[in-house]
Coordinates of N, CA and C in Angstrom, one line a residue:
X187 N 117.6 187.6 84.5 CA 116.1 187.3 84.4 C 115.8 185.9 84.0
X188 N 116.7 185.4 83.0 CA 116.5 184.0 82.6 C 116.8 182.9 83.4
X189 N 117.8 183.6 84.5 CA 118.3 182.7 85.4 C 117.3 182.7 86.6
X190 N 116.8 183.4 86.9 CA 115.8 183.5 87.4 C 114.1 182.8 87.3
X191 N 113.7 182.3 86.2 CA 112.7 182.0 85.4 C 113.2 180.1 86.0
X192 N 114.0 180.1 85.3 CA 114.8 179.0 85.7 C 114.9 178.3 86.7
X193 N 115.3 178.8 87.6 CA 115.4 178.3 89.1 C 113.8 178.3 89.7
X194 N 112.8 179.3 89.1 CA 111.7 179.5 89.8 C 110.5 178.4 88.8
X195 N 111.1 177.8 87.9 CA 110.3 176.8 87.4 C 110.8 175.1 88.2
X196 N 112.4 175.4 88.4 CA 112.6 174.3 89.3 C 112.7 173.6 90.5
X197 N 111.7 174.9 91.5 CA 111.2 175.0 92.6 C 109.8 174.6 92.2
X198 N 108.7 174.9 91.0 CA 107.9 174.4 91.3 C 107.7 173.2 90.9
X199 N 108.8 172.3 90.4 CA 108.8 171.2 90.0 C 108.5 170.5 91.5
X200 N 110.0 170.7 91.7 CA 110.1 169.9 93.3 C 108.8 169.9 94.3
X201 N 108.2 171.6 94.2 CA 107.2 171.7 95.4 C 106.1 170.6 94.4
X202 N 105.6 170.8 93.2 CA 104.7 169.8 93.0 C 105.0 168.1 93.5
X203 N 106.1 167.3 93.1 CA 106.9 166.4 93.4 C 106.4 166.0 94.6
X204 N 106.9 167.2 95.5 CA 106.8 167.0 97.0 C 105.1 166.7 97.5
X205 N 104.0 167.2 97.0 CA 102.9 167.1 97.5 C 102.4 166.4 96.8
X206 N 102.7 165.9 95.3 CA 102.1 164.3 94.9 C 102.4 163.4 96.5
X207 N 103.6 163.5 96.4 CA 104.2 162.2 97.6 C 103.8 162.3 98.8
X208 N 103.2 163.5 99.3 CA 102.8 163.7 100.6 C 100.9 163.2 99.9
X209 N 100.6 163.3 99.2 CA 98.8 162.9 98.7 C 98.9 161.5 98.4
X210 N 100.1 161.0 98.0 CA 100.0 159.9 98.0 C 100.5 158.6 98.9
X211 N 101.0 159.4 100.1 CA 101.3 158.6 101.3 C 100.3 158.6 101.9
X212 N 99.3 159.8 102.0 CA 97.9 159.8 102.8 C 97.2 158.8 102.4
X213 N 97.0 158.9 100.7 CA 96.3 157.6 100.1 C 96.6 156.7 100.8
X214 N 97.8 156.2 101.0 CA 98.2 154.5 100.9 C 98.2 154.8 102.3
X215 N 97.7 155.6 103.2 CA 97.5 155.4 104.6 C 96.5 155.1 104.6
X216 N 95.3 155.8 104.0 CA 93.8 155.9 104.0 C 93.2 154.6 103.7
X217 N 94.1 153.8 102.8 CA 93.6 152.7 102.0 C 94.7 151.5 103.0
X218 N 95.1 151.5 103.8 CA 95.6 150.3 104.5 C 94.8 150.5 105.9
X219 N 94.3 151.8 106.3 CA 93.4 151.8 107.3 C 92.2 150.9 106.6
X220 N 91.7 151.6 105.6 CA 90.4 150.9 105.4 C 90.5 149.4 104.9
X221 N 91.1 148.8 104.8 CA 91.5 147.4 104.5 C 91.6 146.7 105.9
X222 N 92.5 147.5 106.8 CA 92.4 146.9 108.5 C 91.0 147.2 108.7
X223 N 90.3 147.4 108.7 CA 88.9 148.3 109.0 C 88.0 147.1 108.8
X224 N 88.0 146.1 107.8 CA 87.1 145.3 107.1 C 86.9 144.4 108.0
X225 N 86.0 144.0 108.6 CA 85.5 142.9 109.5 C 85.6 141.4 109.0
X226 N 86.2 140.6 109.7 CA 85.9 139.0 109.2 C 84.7 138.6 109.1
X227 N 85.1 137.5 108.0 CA 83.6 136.9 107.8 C 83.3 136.0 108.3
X228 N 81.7 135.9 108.7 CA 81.6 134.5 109.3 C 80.9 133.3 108.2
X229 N 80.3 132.2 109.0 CA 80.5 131.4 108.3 C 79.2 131.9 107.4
X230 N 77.9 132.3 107.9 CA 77.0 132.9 107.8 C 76.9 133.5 106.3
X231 N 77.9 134.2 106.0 CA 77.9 135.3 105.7 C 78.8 135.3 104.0
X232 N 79.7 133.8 104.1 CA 80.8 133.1 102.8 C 80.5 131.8 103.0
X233 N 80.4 131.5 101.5 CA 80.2 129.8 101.4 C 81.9 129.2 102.0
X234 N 83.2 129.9 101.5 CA 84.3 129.5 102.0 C 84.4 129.5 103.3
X235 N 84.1 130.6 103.8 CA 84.4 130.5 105.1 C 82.7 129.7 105.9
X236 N 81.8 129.4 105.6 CA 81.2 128.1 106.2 C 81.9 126.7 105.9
X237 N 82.2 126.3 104.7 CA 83.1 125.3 104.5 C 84.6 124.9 105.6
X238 N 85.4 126.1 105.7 CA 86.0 125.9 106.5 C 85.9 125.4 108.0
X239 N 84.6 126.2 108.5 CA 83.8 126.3 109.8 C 83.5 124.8 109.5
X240 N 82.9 124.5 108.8 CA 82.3 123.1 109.2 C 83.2 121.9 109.3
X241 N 84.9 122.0 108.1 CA 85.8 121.3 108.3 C 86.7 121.3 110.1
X242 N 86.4 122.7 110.5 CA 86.9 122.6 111.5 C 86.3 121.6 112.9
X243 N 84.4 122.3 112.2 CA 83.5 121.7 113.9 C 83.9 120.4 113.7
X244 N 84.0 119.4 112.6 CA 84.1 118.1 112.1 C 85.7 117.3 112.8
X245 N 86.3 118.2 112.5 CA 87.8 117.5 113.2 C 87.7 117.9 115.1
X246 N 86.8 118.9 115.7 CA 87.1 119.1 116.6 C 86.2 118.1 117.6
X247 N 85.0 117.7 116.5 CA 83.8 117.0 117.0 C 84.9 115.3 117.2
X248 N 85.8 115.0 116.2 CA 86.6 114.1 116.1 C 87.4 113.4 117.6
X249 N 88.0 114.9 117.6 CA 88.8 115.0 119.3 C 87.7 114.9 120.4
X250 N 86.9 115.0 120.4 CA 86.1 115.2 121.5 C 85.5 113.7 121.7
X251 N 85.5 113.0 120.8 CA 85.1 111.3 120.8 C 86.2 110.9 121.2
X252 N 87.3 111.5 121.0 CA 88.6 110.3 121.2 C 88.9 110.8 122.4
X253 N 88.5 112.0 123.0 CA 88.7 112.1 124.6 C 87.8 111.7 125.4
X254 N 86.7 111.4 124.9 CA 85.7 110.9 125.5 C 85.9 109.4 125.9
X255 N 86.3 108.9 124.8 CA 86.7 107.5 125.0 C 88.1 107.0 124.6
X256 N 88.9 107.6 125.3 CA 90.3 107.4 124.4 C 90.3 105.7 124.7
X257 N 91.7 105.5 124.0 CA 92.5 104.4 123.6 C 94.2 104.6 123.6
X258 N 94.4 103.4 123.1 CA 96.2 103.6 123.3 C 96.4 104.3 122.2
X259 N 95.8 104.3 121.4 CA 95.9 105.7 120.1 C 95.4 106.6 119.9
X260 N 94.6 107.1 121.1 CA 93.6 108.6 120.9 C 95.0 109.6 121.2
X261 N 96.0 109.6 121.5 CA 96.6 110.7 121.8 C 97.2 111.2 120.3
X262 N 97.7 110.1 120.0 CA 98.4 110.2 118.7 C 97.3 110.6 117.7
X263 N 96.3 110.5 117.4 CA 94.9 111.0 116.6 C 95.0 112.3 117.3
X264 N 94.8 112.6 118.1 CA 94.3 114.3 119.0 C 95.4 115.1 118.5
X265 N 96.4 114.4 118.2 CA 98.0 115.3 117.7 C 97.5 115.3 116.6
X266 N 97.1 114.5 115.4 CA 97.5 114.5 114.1 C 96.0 115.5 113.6
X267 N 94.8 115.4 114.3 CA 93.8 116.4 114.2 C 94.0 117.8 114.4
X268 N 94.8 117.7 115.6 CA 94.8 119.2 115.8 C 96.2 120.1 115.2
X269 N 97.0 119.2 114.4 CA 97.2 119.4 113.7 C 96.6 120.2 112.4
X270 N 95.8 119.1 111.9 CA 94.6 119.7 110.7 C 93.6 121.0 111.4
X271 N 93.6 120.8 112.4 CA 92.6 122.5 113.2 C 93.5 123.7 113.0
X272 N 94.6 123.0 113.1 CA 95.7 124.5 113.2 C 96.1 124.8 111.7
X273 N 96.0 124.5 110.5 CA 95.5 123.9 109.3 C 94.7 125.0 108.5
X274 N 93.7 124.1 109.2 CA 92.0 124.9 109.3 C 92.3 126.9 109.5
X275 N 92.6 127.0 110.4 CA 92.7 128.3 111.4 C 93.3 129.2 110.3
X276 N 94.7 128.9 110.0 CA 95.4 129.8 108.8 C 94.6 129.8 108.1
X277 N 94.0 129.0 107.0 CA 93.1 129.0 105.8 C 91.8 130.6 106.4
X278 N 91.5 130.1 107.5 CA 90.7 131.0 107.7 C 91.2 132.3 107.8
X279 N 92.3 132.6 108.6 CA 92.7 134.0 108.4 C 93.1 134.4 106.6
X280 N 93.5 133.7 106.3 CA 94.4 133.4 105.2 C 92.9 134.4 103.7
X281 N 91.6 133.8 104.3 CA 90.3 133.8 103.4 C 89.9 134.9 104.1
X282 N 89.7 135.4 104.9 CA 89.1 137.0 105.8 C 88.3 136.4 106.5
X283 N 88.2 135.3 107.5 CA 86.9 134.5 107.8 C 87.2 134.8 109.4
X284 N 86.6 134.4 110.2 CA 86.4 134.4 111.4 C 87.6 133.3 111.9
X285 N 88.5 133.6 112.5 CA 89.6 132.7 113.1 C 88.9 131.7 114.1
X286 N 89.0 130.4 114.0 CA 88.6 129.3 115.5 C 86.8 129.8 115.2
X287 N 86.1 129.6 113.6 CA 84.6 129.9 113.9 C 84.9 127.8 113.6
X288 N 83.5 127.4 114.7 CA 83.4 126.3 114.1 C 81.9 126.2 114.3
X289 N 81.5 125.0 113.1 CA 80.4 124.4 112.4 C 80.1 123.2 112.5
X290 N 78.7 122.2 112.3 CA 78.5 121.3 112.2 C 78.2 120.8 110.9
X291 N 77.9 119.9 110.2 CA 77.7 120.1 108.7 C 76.2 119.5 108.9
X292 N 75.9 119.3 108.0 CA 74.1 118.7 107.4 C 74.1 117.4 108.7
X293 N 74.9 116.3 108.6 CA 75.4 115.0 108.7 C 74.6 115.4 109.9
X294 N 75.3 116.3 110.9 CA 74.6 116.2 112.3 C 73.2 116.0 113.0
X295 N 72.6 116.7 112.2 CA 71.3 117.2 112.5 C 70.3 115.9 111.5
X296 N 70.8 115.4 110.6 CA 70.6 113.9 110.0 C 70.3 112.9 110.9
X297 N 71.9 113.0 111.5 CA 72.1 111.7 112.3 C 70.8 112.2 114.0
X298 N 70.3 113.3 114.3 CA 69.6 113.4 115.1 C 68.4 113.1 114.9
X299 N 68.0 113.0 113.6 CA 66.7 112.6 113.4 C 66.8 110.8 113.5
X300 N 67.6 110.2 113.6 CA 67.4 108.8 113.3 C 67.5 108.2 114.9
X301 N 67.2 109.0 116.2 CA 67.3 108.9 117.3 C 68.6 108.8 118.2
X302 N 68.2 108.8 119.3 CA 69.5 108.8 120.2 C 70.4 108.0 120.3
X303 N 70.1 107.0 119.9 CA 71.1 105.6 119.9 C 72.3 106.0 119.0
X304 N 71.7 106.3 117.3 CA 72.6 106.3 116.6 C 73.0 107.4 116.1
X305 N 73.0 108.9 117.5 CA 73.5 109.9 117.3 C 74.6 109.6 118.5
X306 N 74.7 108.3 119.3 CA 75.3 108.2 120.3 C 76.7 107.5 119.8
X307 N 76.0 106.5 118.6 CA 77.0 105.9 118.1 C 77.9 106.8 117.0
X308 N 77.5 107.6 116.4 CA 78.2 108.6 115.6 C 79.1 109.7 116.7
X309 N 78.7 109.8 117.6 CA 79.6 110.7 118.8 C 80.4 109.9 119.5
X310 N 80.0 109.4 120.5 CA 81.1 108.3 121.7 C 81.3 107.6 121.1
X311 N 80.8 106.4 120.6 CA 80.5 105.2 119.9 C 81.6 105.1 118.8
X312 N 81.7 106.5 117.8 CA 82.3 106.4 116.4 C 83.7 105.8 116.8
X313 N 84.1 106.3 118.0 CA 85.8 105.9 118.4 C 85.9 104.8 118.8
X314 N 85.2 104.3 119.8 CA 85.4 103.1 120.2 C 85.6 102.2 119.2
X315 N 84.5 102.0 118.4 CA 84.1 101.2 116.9 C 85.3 101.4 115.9
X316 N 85.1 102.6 116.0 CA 86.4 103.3 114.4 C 87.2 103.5 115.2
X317 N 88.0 103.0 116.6 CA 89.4 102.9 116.3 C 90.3 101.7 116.0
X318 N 91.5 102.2 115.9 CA 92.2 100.4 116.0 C 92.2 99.3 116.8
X319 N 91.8 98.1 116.2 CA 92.3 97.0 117.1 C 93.6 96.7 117.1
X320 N 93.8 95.7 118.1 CA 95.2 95.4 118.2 C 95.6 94.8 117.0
X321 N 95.2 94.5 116.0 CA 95.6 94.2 114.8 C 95.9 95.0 114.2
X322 N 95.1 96.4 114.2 CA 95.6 97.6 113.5 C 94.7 97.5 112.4
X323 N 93.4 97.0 112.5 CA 92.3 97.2 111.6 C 91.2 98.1 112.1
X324 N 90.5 98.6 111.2 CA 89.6 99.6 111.7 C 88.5 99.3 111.4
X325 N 87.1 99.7 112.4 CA 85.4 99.0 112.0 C 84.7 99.9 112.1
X326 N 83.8 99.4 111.6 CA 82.7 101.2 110.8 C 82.0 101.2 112.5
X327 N 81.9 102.4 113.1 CA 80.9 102.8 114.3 C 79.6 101.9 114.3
X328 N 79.2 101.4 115.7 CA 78.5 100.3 115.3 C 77.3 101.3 115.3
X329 N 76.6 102.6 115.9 CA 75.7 103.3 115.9 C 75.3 103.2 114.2
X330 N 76.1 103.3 113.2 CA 75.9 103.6 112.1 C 76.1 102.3 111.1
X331 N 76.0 101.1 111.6 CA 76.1 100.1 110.9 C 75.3 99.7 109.6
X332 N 74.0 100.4 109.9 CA 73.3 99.9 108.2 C 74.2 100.7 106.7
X333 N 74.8 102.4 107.3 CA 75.2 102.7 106.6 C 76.5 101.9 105.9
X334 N 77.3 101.2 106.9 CA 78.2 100.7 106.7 C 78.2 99.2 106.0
X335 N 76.9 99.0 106.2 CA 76.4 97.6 105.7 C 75.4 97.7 104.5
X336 N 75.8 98.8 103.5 CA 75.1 99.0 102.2 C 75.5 98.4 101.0
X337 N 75.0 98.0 100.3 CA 76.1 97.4 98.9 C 76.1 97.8 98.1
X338 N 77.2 97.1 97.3 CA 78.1 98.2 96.7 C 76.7 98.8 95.3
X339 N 77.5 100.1 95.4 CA 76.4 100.7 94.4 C 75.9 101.7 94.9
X340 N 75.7 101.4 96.1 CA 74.0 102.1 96.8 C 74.5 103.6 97.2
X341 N 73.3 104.4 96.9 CA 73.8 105.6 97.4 C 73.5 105.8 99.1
X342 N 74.5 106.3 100.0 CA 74.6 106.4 100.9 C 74.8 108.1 101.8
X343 N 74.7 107.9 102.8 CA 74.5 109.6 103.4 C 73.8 110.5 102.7
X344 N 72.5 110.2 102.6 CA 71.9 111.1 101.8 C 71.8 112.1 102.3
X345 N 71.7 113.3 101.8 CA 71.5 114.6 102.8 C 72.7 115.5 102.9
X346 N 74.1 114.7 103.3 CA 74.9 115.2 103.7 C 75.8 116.0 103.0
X347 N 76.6 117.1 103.2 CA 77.1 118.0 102.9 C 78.9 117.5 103.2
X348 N 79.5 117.6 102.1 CA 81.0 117.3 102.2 C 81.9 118.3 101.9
X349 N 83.3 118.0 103.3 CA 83.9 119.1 103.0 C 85.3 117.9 103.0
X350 N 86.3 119.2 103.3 CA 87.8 118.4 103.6 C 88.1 118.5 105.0
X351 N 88.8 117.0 104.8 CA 89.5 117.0 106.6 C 90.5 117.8 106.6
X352 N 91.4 118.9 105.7 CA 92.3 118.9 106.0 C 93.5 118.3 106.0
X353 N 93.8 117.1 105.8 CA 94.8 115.9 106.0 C 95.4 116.1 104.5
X354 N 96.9 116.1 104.6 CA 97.4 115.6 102.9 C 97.6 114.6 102.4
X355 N 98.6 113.7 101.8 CA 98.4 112.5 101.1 C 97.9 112.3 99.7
X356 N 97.5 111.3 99.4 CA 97.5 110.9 98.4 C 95.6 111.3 98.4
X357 N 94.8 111.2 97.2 CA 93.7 111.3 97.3 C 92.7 110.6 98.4
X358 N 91.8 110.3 99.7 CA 91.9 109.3 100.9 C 90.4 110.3 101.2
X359 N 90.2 109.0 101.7 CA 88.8 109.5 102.6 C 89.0 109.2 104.4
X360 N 88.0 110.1 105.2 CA 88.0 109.6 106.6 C 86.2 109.3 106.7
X361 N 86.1 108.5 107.9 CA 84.7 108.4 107.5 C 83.8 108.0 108.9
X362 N 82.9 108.4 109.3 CA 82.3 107.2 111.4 C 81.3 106.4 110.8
X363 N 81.3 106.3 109.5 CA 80.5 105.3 109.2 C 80.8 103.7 108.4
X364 N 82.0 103.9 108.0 CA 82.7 102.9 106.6 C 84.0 102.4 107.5
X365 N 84.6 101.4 107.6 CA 85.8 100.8 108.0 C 86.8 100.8 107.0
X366 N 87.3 101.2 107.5 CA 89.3 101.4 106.8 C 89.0 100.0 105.1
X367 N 89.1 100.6 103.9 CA 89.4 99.6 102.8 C 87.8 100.3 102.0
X368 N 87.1 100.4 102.7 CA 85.7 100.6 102.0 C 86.4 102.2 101.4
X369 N 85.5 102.0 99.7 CA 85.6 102.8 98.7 C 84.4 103.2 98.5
X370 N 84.5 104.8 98.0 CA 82.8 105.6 97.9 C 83.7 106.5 97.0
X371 N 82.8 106.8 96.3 CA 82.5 107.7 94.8 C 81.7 109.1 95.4
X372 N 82.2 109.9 95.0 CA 81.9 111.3 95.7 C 81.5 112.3 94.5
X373 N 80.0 112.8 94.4 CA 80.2 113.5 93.2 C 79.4 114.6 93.7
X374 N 80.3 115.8 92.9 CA 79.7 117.3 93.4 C 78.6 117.3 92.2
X375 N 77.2 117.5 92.1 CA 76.2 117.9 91.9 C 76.5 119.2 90.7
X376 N 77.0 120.1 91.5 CA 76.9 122.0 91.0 C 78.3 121.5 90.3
X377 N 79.0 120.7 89.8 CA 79.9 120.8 88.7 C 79.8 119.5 88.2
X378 N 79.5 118.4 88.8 CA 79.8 117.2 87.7 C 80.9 116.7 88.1
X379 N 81.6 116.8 89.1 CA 82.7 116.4 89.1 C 82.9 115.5 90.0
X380 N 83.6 114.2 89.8 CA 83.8 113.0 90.8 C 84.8 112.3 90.8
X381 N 84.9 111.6 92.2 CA 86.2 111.1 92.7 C 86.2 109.9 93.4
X382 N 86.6 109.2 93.3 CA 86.4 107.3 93.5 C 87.7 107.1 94.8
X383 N 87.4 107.0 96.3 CA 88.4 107.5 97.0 C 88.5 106.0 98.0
X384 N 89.2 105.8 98.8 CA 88.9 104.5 99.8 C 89.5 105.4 101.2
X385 N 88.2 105.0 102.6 CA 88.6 105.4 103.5 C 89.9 104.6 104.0
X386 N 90.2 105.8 105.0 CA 92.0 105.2 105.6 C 92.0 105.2 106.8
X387 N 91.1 106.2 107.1 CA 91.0 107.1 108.9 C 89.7 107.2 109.2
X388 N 89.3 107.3 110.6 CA 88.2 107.6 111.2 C 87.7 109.2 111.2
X389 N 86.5 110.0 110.8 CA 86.4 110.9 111.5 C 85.2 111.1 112.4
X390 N 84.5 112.3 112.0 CA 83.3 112.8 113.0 C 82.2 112.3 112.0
X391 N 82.5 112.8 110.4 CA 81.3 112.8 109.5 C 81.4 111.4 108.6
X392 N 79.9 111.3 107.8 CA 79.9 110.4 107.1 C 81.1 110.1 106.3
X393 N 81.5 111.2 105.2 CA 82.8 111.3 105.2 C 83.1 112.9 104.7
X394 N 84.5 112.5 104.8 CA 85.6 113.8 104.8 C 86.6 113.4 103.7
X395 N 86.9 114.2 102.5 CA 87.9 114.0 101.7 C 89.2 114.8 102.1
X396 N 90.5 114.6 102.1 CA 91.1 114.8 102.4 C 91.3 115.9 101.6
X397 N 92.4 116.6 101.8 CA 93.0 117.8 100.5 C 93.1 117.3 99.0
X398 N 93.7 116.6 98.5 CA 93.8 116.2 97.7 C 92.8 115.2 96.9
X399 N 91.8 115.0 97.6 CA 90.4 114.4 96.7 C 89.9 115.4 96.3
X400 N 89.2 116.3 97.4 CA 88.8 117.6 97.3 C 89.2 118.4 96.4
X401 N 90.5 118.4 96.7 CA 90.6 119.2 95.0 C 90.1 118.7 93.8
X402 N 89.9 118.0 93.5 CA 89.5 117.0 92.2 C 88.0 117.3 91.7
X403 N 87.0 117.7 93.3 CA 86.2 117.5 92.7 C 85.4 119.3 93.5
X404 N 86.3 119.8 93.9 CA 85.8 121.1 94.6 C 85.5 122.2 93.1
X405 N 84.6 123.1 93.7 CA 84.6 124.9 92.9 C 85.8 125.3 93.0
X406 N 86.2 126.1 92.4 CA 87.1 127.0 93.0 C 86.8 128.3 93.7
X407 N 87.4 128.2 95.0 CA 87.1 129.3 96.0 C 86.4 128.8 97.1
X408 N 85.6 127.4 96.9 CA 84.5 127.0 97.9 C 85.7 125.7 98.7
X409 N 85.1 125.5 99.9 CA 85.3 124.7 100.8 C 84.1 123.7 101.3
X410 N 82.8 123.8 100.5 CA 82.1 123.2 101.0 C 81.6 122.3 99.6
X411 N 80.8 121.0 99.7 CA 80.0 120.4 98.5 C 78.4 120.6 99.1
X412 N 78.0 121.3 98.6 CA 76.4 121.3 99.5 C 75.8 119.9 98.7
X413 N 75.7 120.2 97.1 CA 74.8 119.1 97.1 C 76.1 118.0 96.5
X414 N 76.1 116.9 96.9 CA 76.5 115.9 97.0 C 76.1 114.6 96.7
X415 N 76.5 113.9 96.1 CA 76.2 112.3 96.1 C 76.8 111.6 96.4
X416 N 76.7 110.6 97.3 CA 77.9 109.5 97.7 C 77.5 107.8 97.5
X417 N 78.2 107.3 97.0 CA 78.0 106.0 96.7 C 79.2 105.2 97.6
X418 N 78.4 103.9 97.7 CA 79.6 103.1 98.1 C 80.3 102.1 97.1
X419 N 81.3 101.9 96.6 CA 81.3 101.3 95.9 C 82.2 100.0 95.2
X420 N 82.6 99.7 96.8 CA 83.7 98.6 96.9 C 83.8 98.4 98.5

């Protein structure tokens, strides 16, 4: 009888055993379904994932100037951007965001108010201007020349919203308005936090801090600076 008691307590071990593990594989089925289930976000919808979107519209708005008007170095730029898009793309899956969402930032709709000339010169214009000469010097977009012709001190790009190009390196700006040497002071507003950087490279927007500025002066979690201040300051 004891032997019996015995064996029939160590059957209900097992049967219990056995249907934890079968309740708890249903769980961890139920809860990886509903995790695939979750819809990406768009930009709309996360300040991260608009920040990203906008880093992206900004490097793609980049390529589309340098195809528009290439040069003997637009190819080598279209590589090294779309590099940074493909960059861009992981981050986005990476954050639950909409893969390939892209954005324009503040800067655009800015430069549209100041008329067609010098939304012409910030688009076609920015490459011609902001590429290399055969010296291998670079010159601020002539569409955007007062910006580029502000002194030192002055605050510049009002309005505009800053993100990252994507690009690594040392701390570095890209910029369609400032020529390769010119330095601007970048300060996030919603923390206080600032960064004294010198452009290197051409992009789409007033400017673009690269990875490594951005960090210095970003939230954490955010990819965008909405309110912003930019100075120029060398």
């Amino acid at each position: 009888m004891s032997r019996r008691r015995t064996l029939g307590t160590k059957k209900k071990i097992a049967l219990f055993v056995s249907a934890a593990a079968v309740a708890g594989g249903g769980a961890f089925v139920m809860a990886s379904t509903s995790n695939a289930a979750q819809p990406a976000k768009t930009a709309a919808e996360s300040q991260v994932c608009q920040g990203l979107a906008t880093a992206l519209g900004n490097n793609q708005r980049f390529i589309d100037g340098q195809r528009a008007n290439p040069d003997a170095q637009s190819e080598a730029r279209i590589a090294n951007r779309q590099a940074v898009i493909d960059e861009i793309k992981r981050k986005q899956e990476a954050s639950g965001c909409v893969v390939g969402e892209s954005a324009q930032d503040s800067q655009s709709a800015q430069n549209g108010q100041q008329g067609a000339g010098a939304q012409a010169g910030q688009q076609a214009g920015g490459q011609q201007a902001g590429g290399q000469q055969a010296g291998g010097q670079q010159t601020a977009p002539s569409g955007n020349a007062g910006a580029g012709a502000a002194a030192s001190g002055e605050q510049v790009c009002k309005g505009s919203t800053v993100t990252l190009s994507g690009e690594g390196g040392a701390p570095a700006a890209s910029s369609n308005q400032f020529p390769a040497g010119t330095k601007l002071k970048v300060t996030n507003l919603d923390n206080n936090k600032s960064t004294t950087v010198e452009v290197t490279s051409v992009s789409g927007s007033c400017v673009l801090l690269n990875n490594a500025a951005f960090e210095q002066v970003r939230e954490p979690g955010k990819f965008l600076i909405r309110r912003a201040v930019i100075e120029k300051v060398g």
